Tab-separated table of C-alpha atoms in Angstrom:
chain	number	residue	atom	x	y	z
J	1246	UNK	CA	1.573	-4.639	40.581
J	1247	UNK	CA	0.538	-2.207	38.455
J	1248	UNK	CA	-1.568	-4.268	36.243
J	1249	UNK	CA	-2.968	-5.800	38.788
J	1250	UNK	CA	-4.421	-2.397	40.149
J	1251	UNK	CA	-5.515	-1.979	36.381
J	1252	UNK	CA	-7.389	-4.706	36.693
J	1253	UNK	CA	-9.294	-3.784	40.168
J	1254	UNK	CA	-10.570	-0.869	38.920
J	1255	UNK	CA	-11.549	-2.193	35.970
J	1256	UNK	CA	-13.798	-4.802	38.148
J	1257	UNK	CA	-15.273	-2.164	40.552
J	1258	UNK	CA	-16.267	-0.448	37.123
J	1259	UNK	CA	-17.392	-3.382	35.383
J	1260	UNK	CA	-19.007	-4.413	38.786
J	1261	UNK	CA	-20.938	-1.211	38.487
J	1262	UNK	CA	-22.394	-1.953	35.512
J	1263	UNK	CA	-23.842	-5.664	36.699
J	1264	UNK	CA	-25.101	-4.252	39.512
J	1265	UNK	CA	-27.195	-2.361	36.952
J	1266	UNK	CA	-27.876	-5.137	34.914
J	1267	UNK	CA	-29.150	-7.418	37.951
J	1268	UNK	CA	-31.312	-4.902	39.854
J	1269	UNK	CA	-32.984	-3.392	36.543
J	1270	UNK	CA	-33.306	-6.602	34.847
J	1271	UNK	CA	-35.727	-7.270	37.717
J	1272	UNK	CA	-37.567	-4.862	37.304
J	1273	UNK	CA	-37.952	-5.400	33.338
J	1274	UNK	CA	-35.895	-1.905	32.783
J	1275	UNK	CA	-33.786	-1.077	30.135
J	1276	UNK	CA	-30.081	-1.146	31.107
J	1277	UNK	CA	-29.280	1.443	28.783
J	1278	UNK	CA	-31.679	4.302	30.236
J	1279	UNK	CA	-32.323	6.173	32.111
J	1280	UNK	CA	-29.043	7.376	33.811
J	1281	UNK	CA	-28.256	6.261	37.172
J	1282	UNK	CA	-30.661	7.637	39.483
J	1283	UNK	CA	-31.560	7.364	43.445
J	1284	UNK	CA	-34.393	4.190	43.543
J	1285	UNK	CA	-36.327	6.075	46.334
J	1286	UNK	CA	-36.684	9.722	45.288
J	1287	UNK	CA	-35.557	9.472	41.205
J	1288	UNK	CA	-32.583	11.850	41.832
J	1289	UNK	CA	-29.875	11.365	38.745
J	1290	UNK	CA	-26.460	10.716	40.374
J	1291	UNK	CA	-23.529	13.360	39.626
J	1292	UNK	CA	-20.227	11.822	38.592
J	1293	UNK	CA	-18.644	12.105	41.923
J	1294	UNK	CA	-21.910	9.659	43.522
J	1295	UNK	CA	-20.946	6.845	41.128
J	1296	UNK	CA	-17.550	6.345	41.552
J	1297	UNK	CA	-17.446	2.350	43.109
J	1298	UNK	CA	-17.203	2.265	46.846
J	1299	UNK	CA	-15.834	5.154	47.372
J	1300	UNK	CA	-18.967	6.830	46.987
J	1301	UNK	CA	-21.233	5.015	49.204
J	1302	UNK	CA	-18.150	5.106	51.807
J	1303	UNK	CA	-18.037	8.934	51.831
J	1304	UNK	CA	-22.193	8.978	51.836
J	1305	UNK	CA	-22.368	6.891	54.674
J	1306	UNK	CA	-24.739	4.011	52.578
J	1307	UNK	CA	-27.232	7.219	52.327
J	1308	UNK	CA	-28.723	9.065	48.795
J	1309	UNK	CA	-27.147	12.607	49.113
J	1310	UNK	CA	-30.870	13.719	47.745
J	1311	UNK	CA	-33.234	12.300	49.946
J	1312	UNK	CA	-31.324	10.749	52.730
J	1313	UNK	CA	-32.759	7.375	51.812
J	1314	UNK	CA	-30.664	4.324	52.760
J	1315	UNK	CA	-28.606	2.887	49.556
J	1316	UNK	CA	-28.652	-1.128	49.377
J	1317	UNK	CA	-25.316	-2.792	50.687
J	1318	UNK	CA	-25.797	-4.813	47.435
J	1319	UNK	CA	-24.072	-1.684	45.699
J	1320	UNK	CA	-20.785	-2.231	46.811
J	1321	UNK	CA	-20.935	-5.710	47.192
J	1322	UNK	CA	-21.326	-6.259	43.807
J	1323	UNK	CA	-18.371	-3.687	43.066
J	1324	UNK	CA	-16.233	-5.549	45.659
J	1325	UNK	CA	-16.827	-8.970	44.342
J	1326	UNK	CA	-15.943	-8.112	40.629
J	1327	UNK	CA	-13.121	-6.912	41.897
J	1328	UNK	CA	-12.168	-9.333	43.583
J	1329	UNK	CA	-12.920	-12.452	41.112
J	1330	UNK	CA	-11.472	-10.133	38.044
J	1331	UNK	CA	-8.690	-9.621	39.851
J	1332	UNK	CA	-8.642	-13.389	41.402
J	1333	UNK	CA	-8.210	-14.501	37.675
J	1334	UNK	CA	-5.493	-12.355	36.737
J	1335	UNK	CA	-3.175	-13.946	39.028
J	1336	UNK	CA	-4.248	-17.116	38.468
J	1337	UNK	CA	-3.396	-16.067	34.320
J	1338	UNK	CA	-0.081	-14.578	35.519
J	1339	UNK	CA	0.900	-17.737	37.503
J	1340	UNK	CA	0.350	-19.878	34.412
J	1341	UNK	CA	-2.619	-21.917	35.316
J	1342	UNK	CA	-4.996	-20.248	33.337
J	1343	UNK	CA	-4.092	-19.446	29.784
J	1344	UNK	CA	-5.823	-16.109	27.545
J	1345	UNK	CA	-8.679	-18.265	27.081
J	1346	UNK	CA	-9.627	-19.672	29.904
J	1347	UNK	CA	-9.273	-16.419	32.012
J	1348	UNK	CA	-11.087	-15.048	29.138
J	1349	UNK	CA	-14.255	-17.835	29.673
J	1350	UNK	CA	-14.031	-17.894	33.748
J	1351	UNK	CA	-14.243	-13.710	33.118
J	1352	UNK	CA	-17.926	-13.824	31.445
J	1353	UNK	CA	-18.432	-16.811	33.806
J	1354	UNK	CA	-17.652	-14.942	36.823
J	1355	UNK	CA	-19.982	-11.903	35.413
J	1356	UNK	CA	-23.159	-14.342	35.130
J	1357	UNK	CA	-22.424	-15.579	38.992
J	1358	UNK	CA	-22.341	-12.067	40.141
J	1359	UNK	CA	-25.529	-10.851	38.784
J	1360	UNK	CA	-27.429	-13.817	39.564
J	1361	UNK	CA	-26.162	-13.374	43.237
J	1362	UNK	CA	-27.231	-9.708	43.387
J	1363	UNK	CA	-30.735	-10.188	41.739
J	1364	UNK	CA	-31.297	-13.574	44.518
J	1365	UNK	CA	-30.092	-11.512	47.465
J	1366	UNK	CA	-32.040	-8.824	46.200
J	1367	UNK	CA	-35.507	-10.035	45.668
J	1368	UNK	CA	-35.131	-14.023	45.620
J	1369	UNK	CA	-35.484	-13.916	42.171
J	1370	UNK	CA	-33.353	-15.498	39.140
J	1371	UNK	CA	-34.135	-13.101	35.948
J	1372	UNK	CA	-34.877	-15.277	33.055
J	1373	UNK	CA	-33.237	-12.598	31.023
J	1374	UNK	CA	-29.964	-13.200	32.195
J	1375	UNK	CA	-30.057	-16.736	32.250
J	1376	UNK	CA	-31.058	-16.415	28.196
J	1377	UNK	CA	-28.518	-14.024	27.239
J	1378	UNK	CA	-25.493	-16.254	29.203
J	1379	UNK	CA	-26.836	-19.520	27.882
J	1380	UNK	CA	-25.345	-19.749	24.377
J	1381	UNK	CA	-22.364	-17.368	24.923
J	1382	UNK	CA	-21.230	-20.288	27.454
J	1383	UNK	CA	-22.204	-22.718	25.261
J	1384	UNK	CA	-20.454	-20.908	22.103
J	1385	UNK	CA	-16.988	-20.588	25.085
J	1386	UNK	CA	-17.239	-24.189	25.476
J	1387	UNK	CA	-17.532	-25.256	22.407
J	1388	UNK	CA	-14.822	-22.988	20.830
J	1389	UNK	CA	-12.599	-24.620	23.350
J	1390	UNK	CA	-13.793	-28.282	22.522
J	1391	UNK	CA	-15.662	-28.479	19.769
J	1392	UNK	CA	-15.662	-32.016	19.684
J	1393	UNK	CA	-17.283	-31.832	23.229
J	1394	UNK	CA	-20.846	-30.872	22.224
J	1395	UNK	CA	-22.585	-33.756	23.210
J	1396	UNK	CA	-20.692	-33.410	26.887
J	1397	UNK	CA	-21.619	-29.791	27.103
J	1398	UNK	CA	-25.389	-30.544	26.418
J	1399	UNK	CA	-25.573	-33.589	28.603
J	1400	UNK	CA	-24.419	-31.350	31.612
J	1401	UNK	CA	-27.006	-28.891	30.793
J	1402	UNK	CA	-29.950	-31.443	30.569
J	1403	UNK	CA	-28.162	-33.249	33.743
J	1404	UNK	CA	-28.223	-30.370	35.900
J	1405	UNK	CA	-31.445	-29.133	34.716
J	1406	UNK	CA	-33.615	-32.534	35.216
J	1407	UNK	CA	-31.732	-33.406	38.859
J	1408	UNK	CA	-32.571	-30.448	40.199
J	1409	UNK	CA	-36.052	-29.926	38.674
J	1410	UNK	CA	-36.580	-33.226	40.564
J	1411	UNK	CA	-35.193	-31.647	43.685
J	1412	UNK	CA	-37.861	-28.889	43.234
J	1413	UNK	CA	-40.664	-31.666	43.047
J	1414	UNK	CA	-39.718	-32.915	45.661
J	1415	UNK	CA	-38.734	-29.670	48.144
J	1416	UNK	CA	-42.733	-28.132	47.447
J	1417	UNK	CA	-41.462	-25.011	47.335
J	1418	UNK	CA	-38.367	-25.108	49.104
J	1419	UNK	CA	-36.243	-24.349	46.008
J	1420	UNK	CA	-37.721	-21.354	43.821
J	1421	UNK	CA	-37.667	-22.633	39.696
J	1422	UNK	CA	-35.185	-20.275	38.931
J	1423	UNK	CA	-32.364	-22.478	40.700
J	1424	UNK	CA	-33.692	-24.698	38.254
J	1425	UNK	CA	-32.741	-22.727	35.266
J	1426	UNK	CA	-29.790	-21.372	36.912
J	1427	UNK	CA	-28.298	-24.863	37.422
J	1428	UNK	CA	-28.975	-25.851	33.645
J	1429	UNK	CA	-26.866	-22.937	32.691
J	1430	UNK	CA	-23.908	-23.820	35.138
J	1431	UNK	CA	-24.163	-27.361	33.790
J	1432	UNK	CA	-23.498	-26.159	29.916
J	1433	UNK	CA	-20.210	-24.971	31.866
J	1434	UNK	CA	-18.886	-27.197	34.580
J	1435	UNK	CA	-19.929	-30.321	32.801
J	1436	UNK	CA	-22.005	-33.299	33.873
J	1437	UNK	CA	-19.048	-34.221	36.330
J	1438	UNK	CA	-19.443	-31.146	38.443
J	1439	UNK	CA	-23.241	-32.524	39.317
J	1440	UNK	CA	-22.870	-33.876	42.810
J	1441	UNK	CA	-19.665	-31.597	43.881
J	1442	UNK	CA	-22.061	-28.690	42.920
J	1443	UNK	CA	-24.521	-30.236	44.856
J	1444	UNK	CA	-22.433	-30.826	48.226
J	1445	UNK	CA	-20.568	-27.348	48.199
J	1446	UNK	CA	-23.672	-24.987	47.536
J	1447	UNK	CA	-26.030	-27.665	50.327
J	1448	UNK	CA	-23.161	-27.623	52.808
J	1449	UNK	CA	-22.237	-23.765	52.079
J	1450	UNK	CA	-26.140	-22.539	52.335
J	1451	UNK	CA	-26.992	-25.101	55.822
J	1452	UNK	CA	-23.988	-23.106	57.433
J	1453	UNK	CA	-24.898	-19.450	56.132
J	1454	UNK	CA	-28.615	-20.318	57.001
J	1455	UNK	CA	-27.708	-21.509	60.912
J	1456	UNK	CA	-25.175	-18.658	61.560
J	1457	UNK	CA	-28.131	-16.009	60.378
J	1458	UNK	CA	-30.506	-18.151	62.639
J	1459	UNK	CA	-28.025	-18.156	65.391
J	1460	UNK	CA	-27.615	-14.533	65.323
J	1461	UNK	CA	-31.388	-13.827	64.867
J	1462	UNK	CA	-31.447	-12.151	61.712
J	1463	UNK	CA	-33.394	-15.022	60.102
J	1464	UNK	CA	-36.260	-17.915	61.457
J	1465	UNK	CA	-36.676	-21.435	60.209
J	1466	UNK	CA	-39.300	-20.589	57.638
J	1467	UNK	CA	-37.544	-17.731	56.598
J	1468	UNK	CA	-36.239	-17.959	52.677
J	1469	UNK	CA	-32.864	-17.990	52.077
J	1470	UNK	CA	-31.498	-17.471	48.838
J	1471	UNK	CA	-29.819	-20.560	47.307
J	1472	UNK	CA	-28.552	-18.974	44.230
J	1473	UNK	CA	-25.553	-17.442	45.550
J	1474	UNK	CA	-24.630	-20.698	47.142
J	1475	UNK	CA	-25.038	-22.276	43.502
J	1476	UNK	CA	-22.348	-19.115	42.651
J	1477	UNK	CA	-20.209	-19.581	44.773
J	1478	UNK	CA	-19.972	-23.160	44.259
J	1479	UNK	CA	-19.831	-22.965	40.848
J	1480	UNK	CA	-16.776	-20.696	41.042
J	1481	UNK	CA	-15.033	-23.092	43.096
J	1482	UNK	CA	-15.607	-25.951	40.890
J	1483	UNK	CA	-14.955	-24.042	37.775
J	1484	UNK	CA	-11.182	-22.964	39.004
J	1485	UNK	CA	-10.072	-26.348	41.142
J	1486	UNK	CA	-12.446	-28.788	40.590
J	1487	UNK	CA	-9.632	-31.303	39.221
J	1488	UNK	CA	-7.520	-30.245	42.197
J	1489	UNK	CA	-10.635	-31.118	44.360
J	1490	UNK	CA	-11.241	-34.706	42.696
J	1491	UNK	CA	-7.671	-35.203	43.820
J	1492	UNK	CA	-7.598	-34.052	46.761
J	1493	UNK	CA	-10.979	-36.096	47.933
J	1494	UNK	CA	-9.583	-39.286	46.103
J	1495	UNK	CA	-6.305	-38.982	47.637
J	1496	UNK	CA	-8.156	-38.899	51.112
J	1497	UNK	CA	-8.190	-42.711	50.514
C-alpha cells in the first residue's frame, strides 16, 4: 500500500513536469525556464499553486492572479501519470511485468501522455518530442532484443508508410504528425501491432467523436484529435496485446 501511494505521487509530480514539456514544447520554449508562471497574465506560481490537483481543486480551475480560467489539461495530465505509473506498478508487483519492462512501458507511457496533451491542446504533434523518444525506444528495444533490430525497424517503416498512405488518401483528414507519431509507436509495438493499432484507435475515436456530436459540443467538420486515440491504443496493445491475439483467435 504504501509503495503504491509512493508511486502516485511520484506520477502527479512527474505528470507535472510533462505537462510542461507538452504545452511549452509547442510553443518552442525552453522547459527549463522560466519558472512556472500563469499563461494569461505571466504571474510566477508560489509553491502552494503547483502542488498536482490539489491546487487547481482549491482554485476552482482559476489563476489566483488574474482570475483567468486554468486549462483542464493541467490535471489531466497529473491524473493520467498517475494513474498509468501507478497502473504499472501493480502490474510489476503481480509478476507480469519484470524491472525492465515496467522500466520501458514507464518512458513509453511518458511519450503517450505528452503527445495526448500537446493534440488535445492545439491539434498538434511536436516534432521535438517525437525526436527525443525515437532512439531512447529504439535503444529499450534493442537492449531487450538485440537480435531484433531488423523487427524493430520494419515496424517503424511499417507504421510510418501505412499511415502516410492513409494521409494521402484522407486530404487532410489526418494531420502529418499522426504520421510521425505512428512511426515512433511502431519502433515499439512491432510490425504486428499494425492493424490492432489501427482498429482500437478508429473504433475508439468514431465513438468519442459521435458522443461529442451527440451532446453538441462538436459538428461533423469539426477536428478531432486522433493522437490520443493512437495513445490510448498504443497502451493497450503495449500491456495485453498477446492476451488480445488470444482472446480474438479463441473467438473461433
Amino acid at each position: 500500500m504504501l509503495y503504491g501511494i509512493l508511486i502516485t505521487l511520484f506520477g502527479l509530480v512527474y505528470g507535472s513536469f510533462l505537462n510542461v514539456v507538452a504545452l511549452r514544447t509547442l510553443e518552442g520554449r525552453s522547459i527549463v525556464r522560466p519558472p512556472s508562471q500563469c499563461p494569461h497574465c505571466g504571474a510566477r506560481l508560489s509553491p502552494r499553486e503547483l502542488i498536482p490537483i490539489v491546487s487547481y481543486v482549491i482554485q476552482k480551475g482559476r489563476c489566483r492572479a488574474c482570475g483567468a480560467r486554468i486549462s483542464f489539461l493541467y490535471p489531466l495530465g497529473e491524473a493520467l501519470t498517475a494513474a498509468l505509473f501507478l497502473w504499472l506498478f501493480l502490474l510489476w508487483r503481480e509478476g507480469r511485468l519484470s524491472a525492465w519492462e515496467a522500466l520501458s512501458e514507464a518512458v513509453f507511457a511518458s511519450l503517450l501522455i505528452v503527445v495526448t496533451i500537446a493534440d488535445l491542446k492545439s491539434l498538434r504533434i511536436p516534432n521535438p518530442v517525437l525526436l527525443f523518444f525515437a532512439p531512447v525506444l529504439f535503444f529499450l528495444r534493442w537492449a531487450a532484443d538485440p537480435s531484433g533490430i531488423g523487427r524493430i525497424l520494419l515496424g517503424g517503416l511499417l507504421f510510418g508508410g501505412v499511415f502516410g498512405l492513409i494521409y494521402a488518401l484522407s486530404r487532410g483528414g489526418m494531420g502529418f504528425g499522426d504520421v510521425k507519431y505512428a512511426a515512433v509507436l511502431g519502433l515499439y509495438l512491432g510490425p504486428e501491432a499494425l492493424l490492432p493499432l489501427i482498429l482500437l484507435a478508429s473504433l475508439s475515436g468514431f465513438f468519442v467523436a459521435l458522443a461529442l456530436i451527440a451532446a453538441g459540443r462538436k459538428t461533423r467538420k469539426d477536428a478531432v484529435p486522433f493522437g490520443p486515440f493512437l495513445s490510448l491504443a498504443a497502451w493497450v496493445l503495449s500491456l495485453y496485446g498477446r492476451d488480445l491475439v488470444v482472446w480474438y483467435f479463441s473467438l473461433w
